[in-house]
Coordinates of C-alpha atoms in Angstrom, one line a residue:
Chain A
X1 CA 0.0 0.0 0.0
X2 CA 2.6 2.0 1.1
X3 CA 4.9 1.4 -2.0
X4 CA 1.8 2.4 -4.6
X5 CA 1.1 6.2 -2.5
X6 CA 5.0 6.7 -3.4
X7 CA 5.5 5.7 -6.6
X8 CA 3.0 8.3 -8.4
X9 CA 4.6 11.2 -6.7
X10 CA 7.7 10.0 -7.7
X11 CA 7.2 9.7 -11.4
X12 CA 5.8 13.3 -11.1
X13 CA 9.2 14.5 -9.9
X14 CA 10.7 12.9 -12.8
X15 CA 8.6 13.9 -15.4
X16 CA 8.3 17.6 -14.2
X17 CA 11.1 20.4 -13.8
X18 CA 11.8 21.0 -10.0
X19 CA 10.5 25.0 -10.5
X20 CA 7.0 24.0 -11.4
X21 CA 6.5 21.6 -8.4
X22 CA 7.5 24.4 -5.9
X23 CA 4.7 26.5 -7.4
X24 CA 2.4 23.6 -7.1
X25 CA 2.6 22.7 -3.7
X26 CA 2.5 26.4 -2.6
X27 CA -0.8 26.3 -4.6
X28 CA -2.3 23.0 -3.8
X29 CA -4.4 24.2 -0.8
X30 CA -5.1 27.8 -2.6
X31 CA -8.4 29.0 -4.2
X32 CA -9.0 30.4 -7.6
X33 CA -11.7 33.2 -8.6
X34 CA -13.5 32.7 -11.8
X35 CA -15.3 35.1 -13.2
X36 CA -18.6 34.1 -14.8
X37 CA -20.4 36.4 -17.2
X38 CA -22.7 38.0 -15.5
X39 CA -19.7 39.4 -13.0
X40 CA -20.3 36.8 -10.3
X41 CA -17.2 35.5 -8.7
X42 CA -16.7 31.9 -7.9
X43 CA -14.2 30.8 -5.4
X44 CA -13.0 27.6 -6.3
X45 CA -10.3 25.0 -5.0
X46 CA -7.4 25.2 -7.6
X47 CA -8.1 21.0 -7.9
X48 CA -11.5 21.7 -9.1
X49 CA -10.7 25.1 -11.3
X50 CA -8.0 22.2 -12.8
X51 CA -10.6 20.1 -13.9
X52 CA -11.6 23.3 -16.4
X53 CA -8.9 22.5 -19.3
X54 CA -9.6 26.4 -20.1
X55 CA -8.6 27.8 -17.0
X56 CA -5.6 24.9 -17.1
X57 CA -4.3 26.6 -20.0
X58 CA -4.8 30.0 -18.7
X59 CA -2.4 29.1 -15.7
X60 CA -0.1 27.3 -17.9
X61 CA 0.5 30.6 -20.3
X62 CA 0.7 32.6 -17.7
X63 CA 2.0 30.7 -14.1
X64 CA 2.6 33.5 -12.1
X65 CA -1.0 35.4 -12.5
X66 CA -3.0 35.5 -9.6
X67 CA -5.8 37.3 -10.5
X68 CA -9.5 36.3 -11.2
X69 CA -9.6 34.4 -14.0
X70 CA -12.7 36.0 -16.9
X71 CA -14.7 33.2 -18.2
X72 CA -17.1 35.3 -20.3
X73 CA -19.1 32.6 -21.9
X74 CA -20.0 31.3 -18.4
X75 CA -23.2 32.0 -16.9
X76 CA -23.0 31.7 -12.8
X77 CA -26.6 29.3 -12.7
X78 CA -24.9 26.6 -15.1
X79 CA -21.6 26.9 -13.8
X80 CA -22.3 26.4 -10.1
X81 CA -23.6 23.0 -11.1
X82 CA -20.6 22.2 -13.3
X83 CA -18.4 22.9 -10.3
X84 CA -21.0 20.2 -8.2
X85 CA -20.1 17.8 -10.9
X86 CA -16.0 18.5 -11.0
X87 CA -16.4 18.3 -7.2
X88 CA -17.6 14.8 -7.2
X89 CA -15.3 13.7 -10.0
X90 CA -12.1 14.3 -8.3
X91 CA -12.9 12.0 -5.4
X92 CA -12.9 9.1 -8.4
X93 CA -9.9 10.4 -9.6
X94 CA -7.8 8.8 -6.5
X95 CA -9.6 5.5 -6.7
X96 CA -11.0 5.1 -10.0
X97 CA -13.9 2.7 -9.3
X98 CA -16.1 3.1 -12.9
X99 CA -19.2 1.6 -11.7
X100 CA -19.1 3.8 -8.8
X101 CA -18.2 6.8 -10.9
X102 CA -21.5 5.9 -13.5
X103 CA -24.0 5.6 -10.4
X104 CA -22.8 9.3 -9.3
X105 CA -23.3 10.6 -12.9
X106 CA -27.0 9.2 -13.7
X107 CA -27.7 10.3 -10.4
X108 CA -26.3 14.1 -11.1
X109 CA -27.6 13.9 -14.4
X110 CA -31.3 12.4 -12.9
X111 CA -32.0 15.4 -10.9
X112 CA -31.3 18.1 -13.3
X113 CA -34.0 19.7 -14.9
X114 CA -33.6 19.6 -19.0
X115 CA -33.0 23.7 -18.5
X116 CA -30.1 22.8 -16.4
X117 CA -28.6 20.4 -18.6
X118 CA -28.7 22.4 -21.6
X119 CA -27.6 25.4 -20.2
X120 CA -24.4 23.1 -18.8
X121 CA -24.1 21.8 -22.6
X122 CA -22.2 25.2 -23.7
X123 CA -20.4 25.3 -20.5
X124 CA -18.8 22.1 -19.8
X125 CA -17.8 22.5 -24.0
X126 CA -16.0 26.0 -23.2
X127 CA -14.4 24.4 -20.2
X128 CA -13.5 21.8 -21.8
X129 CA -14.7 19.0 -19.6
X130 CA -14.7 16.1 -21.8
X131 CA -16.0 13.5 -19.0
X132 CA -18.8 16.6 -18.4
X133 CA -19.7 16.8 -21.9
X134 CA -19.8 13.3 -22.5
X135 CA -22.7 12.3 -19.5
X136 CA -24.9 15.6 -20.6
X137 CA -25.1 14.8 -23.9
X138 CA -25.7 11.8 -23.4
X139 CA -28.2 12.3 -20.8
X140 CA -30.0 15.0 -23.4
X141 CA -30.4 11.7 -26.0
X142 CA -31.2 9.2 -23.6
X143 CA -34.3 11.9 -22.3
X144 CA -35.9 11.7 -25.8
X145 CA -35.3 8.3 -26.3
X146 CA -38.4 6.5 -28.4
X147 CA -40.3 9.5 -27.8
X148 CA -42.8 10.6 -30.2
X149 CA -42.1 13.9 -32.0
X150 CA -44.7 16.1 -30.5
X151 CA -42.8 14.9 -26.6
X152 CA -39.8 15.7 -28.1
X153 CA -41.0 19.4 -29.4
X154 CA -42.8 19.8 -26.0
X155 CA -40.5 18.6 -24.4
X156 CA -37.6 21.4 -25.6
X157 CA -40.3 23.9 -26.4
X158 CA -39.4 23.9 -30.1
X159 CA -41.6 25.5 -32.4
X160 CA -42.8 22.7 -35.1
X161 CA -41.8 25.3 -38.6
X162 CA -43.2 22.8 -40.9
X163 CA -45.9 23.0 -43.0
X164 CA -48.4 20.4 -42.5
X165 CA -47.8 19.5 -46.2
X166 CA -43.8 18.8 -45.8
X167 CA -44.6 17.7 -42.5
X168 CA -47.1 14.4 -43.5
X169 CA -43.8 13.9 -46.2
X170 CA -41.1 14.0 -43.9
X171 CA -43.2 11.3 -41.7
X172 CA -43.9 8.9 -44.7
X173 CA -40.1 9.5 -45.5
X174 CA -39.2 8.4 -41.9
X175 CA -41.7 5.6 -41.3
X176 CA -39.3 3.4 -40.2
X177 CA -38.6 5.2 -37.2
X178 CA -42.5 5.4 -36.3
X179 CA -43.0 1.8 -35.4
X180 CA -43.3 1.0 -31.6
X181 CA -42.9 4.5 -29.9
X182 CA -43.5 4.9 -26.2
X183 CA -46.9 6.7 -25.2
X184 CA -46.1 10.2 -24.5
Chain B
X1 CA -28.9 57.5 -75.8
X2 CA -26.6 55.0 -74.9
X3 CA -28.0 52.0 -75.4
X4 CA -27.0 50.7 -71.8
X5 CA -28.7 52.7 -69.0
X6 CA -27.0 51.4 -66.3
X7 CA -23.8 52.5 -67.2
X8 CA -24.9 56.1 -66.6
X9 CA -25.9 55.7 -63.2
X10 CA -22.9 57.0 -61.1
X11 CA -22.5 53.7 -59.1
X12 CA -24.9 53.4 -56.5
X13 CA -25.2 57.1 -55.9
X14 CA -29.0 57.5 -57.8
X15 CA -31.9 55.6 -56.3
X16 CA -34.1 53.5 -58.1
X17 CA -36.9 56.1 -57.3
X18 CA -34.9 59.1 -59.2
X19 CA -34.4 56.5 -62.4
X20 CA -37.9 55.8 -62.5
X21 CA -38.7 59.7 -63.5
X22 CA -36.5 59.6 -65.9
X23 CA -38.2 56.5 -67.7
X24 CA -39.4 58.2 -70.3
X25 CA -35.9 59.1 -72.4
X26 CA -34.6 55.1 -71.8
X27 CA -35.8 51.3 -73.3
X28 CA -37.9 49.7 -70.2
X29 CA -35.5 47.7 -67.9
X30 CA -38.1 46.9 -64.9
X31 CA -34.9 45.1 -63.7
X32 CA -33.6 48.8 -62.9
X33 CA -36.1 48.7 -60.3
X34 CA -33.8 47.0 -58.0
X35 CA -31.0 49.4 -57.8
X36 CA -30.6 50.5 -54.6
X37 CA -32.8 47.9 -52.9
X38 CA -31.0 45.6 -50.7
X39 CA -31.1 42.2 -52.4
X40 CA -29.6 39.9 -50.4
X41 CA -29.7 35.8 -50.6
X42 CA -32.9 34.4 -48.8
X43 CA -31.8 32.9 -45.9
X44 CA -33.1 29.4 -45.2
X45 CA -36.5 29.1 -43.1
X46 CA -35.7 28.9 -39.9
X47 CA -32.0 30.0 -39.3
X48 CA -30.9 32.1 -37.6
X49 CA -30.3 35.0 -40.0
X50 CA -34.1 35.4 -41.1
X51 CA -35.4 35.1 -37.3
X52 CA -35.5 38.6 -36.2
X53 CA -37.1 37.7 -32.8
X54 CA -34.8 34.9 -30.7
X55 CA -35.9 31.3 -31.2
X56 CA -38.2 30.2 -28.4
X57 CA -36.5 26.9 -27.9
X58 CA -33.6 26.8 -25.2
X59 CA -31.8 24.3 -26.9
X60 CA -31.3 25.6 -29.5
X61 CA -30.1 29.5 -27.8
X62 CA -27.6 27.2 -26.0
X63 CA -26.3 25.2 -28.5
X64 CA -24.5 25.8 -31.3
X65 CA -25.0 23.8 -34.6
X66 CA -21.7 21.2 -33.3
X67 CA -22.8 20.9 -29.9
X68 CA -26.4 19.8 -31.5
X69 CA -24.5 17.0 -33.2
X70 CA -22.7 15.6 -30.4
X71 CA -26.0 15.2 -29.0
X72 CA -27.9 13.6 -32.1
X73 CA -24.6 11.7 -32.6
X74 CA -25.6 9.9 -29.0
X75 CA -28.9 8.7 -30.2
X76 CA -30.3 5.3 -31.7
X77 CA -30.7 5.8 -35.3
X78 CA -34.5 5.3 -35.1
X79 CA -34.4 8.2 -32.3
X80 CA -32.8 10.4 -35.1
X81 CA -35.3 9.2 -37.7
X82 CA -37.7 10.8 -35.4
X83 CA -35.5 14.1 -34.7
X84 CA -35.3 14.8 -38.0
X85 CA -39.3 15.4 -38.3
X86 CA -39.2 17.8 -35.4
X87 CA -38.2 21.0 -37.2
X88 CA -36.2 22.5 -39.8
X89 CA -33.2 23.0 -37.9
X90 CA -33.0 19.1 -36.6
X91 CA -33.6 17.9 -40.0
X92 CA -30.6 20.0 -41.3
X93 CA -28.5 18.7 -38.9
X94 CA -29.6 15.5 -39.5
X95 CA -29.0 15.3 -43.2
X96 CA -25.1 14.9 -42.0
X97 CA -24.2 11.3 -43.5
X98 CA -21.7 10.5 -40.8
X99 CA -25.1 9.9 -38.4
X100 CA -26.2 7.2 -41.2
X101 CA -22.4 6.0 -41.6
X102 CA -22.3 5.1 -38.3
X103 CA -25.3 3.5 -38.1
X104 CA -24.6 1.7 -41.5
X105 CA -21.5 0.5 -39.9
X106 CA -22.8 -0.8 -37.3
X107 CA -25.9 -2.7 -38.8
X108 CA -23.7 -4.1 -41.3
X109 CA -20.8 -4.9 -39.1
X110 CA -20.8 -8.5 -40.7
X111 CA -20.1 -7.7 -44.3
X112 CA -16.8 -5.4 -43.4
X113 CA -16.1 -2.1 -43.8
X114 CA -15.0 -2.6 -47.5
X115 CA -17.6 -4.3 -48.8
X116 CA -19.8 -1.8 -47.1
X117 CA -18.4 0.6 -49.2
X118 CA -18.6 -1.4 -52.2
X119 CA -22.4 -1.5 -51.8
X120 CA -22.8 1.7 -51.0
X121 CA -21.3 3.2 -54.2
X122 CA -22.9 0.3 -56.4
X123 CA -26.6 0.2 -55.1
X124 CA -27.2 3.2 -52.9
X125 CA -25.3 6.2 -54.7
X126 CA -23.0 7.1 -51.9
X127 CA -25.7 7.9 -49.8
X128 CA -25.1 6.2 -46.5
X129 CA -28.9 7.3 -45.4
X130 CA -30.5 5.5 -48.9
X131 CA -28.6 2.4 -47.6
X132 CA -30.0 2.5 -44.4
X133 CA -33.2 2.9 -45.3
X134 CA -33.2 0.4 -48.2
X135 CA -31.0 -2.4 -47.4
X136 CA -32.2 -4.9 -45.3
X137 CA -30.4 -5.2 -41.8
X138 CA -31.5 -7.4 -38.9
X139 CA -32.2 -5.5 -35.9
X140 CA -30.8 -6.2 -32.8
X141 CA -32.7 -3.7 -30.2
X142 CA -35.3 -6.4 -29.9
X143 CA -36.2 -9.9 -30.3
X144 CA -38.2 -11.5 -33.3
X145 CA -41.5 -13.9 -31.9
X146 CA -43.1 -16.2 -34.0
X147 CA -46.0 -17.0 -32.9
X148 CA -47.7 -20.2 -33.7
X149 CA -50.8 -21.6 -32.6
X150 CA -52.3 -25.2 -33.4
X151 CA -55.6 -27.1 -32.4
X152 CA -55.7 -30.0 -31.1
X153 CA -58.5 -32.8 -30.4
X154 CA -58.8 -33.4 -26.6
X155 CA -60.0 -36.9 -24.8
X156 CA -63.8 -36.9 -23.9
X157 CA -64.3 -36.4 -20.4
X158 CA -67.4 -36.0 -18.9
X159 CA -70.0 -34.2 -20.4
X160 CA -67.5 -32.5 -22.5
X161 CA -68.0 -34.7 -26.0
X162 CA -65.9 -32.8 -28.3
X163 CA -62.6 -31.2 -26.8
X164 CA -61.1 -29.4 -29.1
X165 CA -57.4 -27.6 -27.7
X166 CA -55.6 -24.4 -28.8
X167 CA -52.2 -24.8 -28.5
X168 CA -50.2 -21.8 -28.7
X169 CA -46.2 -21.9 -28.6
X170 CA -43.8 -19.3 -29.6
X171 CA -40.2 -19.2 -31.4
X172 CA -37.8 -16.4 -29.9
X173 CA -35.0 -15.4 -32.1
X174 CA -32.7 -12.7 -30.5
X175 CA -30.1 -11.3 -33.1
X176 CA -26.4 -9.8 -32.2
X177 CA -23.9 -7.8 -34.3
X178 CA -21.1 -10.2 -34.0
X179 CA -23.4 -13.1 -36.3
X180 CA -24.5 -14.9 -33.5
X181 CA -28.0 -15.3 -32.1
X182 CA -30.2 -17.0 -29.6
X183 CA -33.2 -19.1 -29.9
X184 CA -35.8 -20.6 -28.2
X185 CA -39.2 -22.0 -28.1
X186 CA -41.1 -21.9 -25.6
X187 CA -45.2 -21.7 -24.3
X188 CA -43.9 -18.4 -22.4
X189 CA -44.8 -14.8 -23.6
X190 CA -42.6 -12.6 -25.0
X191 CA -42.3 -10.4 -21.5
X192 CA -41.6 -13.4 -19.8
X193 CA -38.9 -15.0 -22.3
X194 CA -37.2 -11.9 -23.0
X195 CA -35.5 -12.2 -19.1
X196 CA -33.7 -15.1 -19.9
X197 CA -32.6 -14.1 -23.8
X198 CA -29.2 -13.8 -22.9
X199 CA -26.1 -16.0 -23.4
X200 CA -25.7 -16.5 -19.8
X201 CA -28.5 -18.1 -19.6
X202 CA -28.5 -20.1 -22.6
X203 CA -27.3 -23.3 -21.5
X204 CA -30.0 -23.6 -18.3
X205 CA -33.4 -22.2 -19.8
X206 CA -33.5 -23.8 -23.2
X207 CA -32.0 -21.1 -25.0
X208 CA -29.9 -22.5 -28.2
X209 CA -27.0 -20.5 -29.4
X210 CA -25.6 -19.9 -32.9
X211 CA -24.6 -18.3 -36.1
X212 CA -26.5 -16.5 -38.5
X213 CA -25.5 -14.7 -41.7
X214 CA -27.2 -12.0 -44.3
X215 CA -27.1 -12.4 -48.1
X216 CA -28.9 -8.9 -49.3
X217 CA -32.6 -9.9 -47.6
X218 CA -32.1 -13.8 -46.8
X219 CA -31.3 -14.9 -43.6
X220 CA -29.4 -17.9 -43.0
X221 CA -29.6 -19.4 -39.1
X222 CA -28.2 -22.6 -37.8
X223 CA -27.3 -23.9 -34.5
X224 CA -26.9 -27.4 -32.7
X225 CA -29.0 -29.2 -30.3
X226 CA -26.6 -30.6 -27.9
X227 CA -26.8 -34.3 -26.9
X228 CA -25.4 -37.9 -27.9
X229 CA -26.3 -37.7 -31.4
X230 CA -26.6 -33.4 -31.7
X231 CA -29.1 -32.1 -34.4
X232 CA -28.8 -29.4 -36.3
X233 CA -31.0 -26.7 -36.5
X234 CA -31.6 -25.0 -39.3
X235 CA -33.8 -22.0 -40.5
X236 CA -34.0 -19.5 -43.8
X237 CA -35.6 -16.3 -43.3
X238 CA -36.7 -13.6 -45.2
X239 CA -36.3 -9.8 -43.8
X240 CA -38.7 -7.9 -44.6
X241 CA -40.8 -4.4 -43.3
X242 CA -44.6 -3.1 -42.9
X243 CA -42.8 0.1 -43.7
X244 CA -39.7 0.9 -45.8
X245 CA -36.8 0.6 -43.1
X246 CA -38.7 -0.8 -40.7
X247 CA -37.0 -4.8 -40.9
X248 CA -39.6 -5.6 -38.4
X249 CA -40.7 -8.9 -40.3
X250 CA -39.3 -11.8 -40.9
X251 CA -40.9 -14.7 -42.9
X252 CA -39.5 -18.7 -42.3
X253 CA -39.2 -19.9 -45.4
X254 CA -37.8 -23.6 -44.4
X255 CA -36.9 -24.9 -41.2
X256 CA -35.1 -28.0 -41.0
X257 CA -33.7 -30.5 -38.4
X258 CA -30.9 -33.1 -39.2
X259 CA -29.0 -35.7 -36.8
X260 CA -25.3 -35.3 -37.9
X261 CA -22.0 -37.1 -37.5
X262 CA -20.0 -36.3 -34.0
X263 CA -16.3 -35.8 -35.8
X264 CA -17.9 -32.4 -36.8
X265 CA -18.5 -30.9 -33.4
X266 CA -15.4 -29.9 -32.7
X267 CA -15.3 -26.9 -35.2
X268 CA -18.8 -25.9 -33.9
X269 CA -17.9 -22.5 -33.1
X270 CA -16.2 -21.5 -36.7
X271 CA -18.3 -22.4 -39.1
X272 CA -21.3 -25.0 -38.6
X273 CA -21.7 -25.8 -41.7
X274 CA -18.8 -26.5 -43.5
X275 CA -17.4 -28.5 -41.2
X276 CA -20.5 -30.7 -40.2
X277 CA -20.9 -33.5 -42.3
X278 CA -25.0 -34.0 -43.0
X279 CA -26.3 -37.8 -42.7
X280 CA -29.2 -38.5 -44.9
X281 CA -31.9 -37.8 -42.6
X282 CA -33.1 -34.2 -43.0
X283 CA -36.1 -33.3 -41.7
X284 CA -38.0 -30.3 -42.8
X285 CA -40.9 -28.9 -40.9
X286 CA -43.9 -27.9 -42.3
X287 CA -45.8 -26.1 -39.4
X288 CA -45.1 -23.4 -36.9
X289 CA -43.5 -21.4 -40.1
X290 CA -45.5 -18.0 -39.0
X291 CA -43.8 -15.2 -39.5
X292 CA -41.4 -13.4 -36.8
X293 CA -42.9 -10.2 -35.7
X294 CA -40.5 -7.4 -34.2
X295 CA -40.6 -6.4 -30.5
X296 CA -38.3 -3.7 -29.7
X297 CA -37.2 -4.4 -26.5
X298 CA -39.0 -0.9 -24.9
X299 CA -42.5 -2.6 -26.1
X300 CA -41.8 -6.2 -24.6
X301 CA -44.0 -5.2 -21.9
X302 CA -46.7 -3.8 -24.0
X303 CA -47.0 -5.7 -27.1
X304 CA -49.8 -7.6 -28.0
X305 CA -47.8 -10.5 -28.1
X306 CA -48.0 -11.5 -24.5
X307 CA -52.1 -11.6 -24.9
X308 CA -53.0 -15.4 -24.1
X309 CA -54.5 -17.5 -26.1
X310 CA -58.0 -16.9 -25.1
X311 CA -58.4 -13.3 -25.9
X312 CA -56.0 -13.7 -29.0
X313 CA -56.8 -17.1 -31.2
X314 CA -54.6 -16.2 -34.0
X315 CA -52.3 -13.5 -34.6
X316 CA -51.6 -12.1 -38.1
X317 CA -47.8 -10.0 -38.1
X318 CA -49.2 -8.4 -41.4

């Protein structure tokens, strides 16, 4: 047990010049403002603000910067709930245990309202959050699954811009996809 | 009078208003009537240029056209068959053929990647959504049920002086991508069979595994009944749809059984029938050929399928 805690901090000596680990101990228990667009500031561990490959990069041009970091395609609702999701994913990243990790993701994804997980869409994509991105759009796909098309408009409040002419072709076109669709 | 007005105007400077007074001294040219209007390509219906007023629909304020994909790139292809009739935008995106190549890869998985290609230049123009919609595939988000029913004459009992018995039995045919399937027949409906459908299970509860393989529409399915002397079980079938696409039909033409020599066992899992030698005795049945109907396996709960016997005497698939 012992042997396996050292050897990862090892390699990480190797692999990385001695400057850059001084500056990353000195930072490991320090917080990071983000700025969202509408000018709310976000305190955030620097583990979790990691997670954001954006804000990654940011530090990595610039290492010595400690001001709040702009994010001005952020919104504060969506990205408080991004930060909830980043939060939970770093305790898998010590012991990755997938099944574990899934169950937590459904169930983040389960309680979010199909608002929320839009909005997140654009957010976890600027980010950069590929893990993020994955589960939502997923989760957006799996919500319409065999759903008629009338649940699926409802259900994203999209306006149907068809006439009823192209509409009736489109549907013979696509009968295929008509057979043995959940009740709404 | 130059015989071209329009090289007179001093570029842009004159409205079309001020040329029509002078209309008089020049040939008609009603095209002149456009100078000076804005004339600008008409934008498709529903994008974003030709909406003055923001579209109503969140998802599509929040996501831009390549997020949208990622999402429609997550869904079954019969989920995006549906997308694509919910508005203009969807069926745009839609129209991408890298959602229909992957689908066509996957369905076709069998034949290769080369000789998908090969049929999809020679029969369905390049178009990776023609060959999904035309080819035949075998699904596999379901199982196929053939249901079968029979009557039999009962023994007098009683006062009852005629019996008569409807028997009703059901063949299961459960399709997967690598070429192998399950089967199984069984007095259980659908709802109830569908549990043990799985290749865990198929040694315990009856459930026969084996290889299959598509030639354009025909299906070709055999496996082995285990045993002293194993059988082999052998069935061609016919894909076919109610609707174009669909593949939710598929017709028995012959199903035969025939006791075969042991040496040929051995090679069981490669290729059952070259390496099984065939005695004499083939046996090909005549009844419980009805078609298989396709249950998806969202509507194994729901379809008609599991009605019993007594509220359902014989079912036509259509």
């Amino acid at each position: 047990m012992s042997s396996s805690a050292e050897n990862p901090t090892l390699t990480t000596e190797i692999t990385k010049p001695s400057t850059e680990i001084a500056t990353e101990t000195a930072q490991s228990a320090k917080k990071i403002n983000l700025k969202t667009s509408d000018d709310q500031i976000f305190e955030v561990e620097e583990s979790v603000a990691m997670e954001f490959a954006t804000v990654k990069s940011f530090f990595e041009d610039a290492p010595s910067s400690t001001d709040t970091v702009p994010l001005p395609n952020v919104p504060a609702k969506p990205f408080s709930q991004v930060i909830e999701f980043c939060k939970e994913q770093i305790k898998f990243k010590a012991n990755p245990d997938e099944t574990e990790k899934k169950k937590s993701n459904s169930e983040f994804v389960k309680e979010k309202t199909n608002e929320d997980l839009v909005e997140m869409i654009p957010v976890a994509n600027y980010l950069e959050i590929k893990d993020l991105l994955d589960v939502l759009n997923q989760a957006v796909a799996d919500r319409i699954q065999n759903r008629s098309v009338e649940y699926v408009r409802s259900f994203f409040g999209i306006d149907n811009d068809f006439t009823s002419e192209e509409e009736a072709l489109l549907r013979e076109e696509h009968a295929w996809a008509f057979e043995d669709v959940d009740e709404d | 009078m130059t015989s071209d007005f329009a090289l007179q105007v001093p570029a842009e400077l004159e409205t079309a208003l001020q040329l029509k007074t002078v209309q008089y001294l020049v040939t008609k040219r009603p095209w002149l009537d456009l100078y000076g209007v804005n004339v600008r390509p008409v934008a498709p219906y529903g994008s974003a240029s030709r909406r003055v007023n923001v579209d109503p629909a969140l998802i599509h304020r929040c996501l831009p056209d390549e997020l949208l994909f990622e999402v429609f790139s997550r869904m079954a292809p019969y989920d995006m068959g549906r997308a694509a009739c919910v508005c203009r935008k969807w069926r745009y995106t839609l129209r991408n053929p890298i959602f229909w190549r992957n689908a066509c890869l996957k369905a076709w998985q069998l034949s290769g990647m080369v000789e998908n290609y090969k049929i999809l230049q020679s029969k369905y123009e390049s178009s990776w959504r023609k060959m999904w919609l035309l080819r035949s595939r075998i699904r596999i988000d379901g199982i196929y049920v053939s249901r079968n029913t029979y009557i039999r004459a009962g023994v007098r009992e009683w006062k009852v002086t005629n019996p008569v018995h409807l028997v009703c039995y059901y063949r299961y045919m459960r399709f997967f991508p690598s070429g192998r399937f399950l089967y199984k027949t069984s007095g259980q409906t659908v709802k109830e069979v569908v549990k043990c459908m799985n290749f865990r299970a198929s040694k315990t509860e009856g459930v026969f595994s084996g290889r299959y393989t598509l030639t354009d529409d025909k299906v070709e399915a055999t496996f082995m009944y285990p045993g002293l002397r194993p059988t082999m079980w052998r069935a061609f079938l016919r894909l076919r749809g109610t609707t174009l696409g669909a593949n939710n039909r598929l017709d028995l033409l012959s199903l035969s059984t025939s006791k075969v020599n042991g040496d040929g066992i051995i090679e069981l899992e490669e290729d059952i029938l070259g390496s099984v030698e065939l005695q004499e005795d083939v046996i090909s049945h005549q009844r419980g050929l009805a078609p298989f109907a396709f249950v998806p396996f969202e509507e194994v709960e729901t379809s008609v399928l599991n009605l019993p016997v007594e509220k359902m005497d014989y079912y036509v698939p259509g």
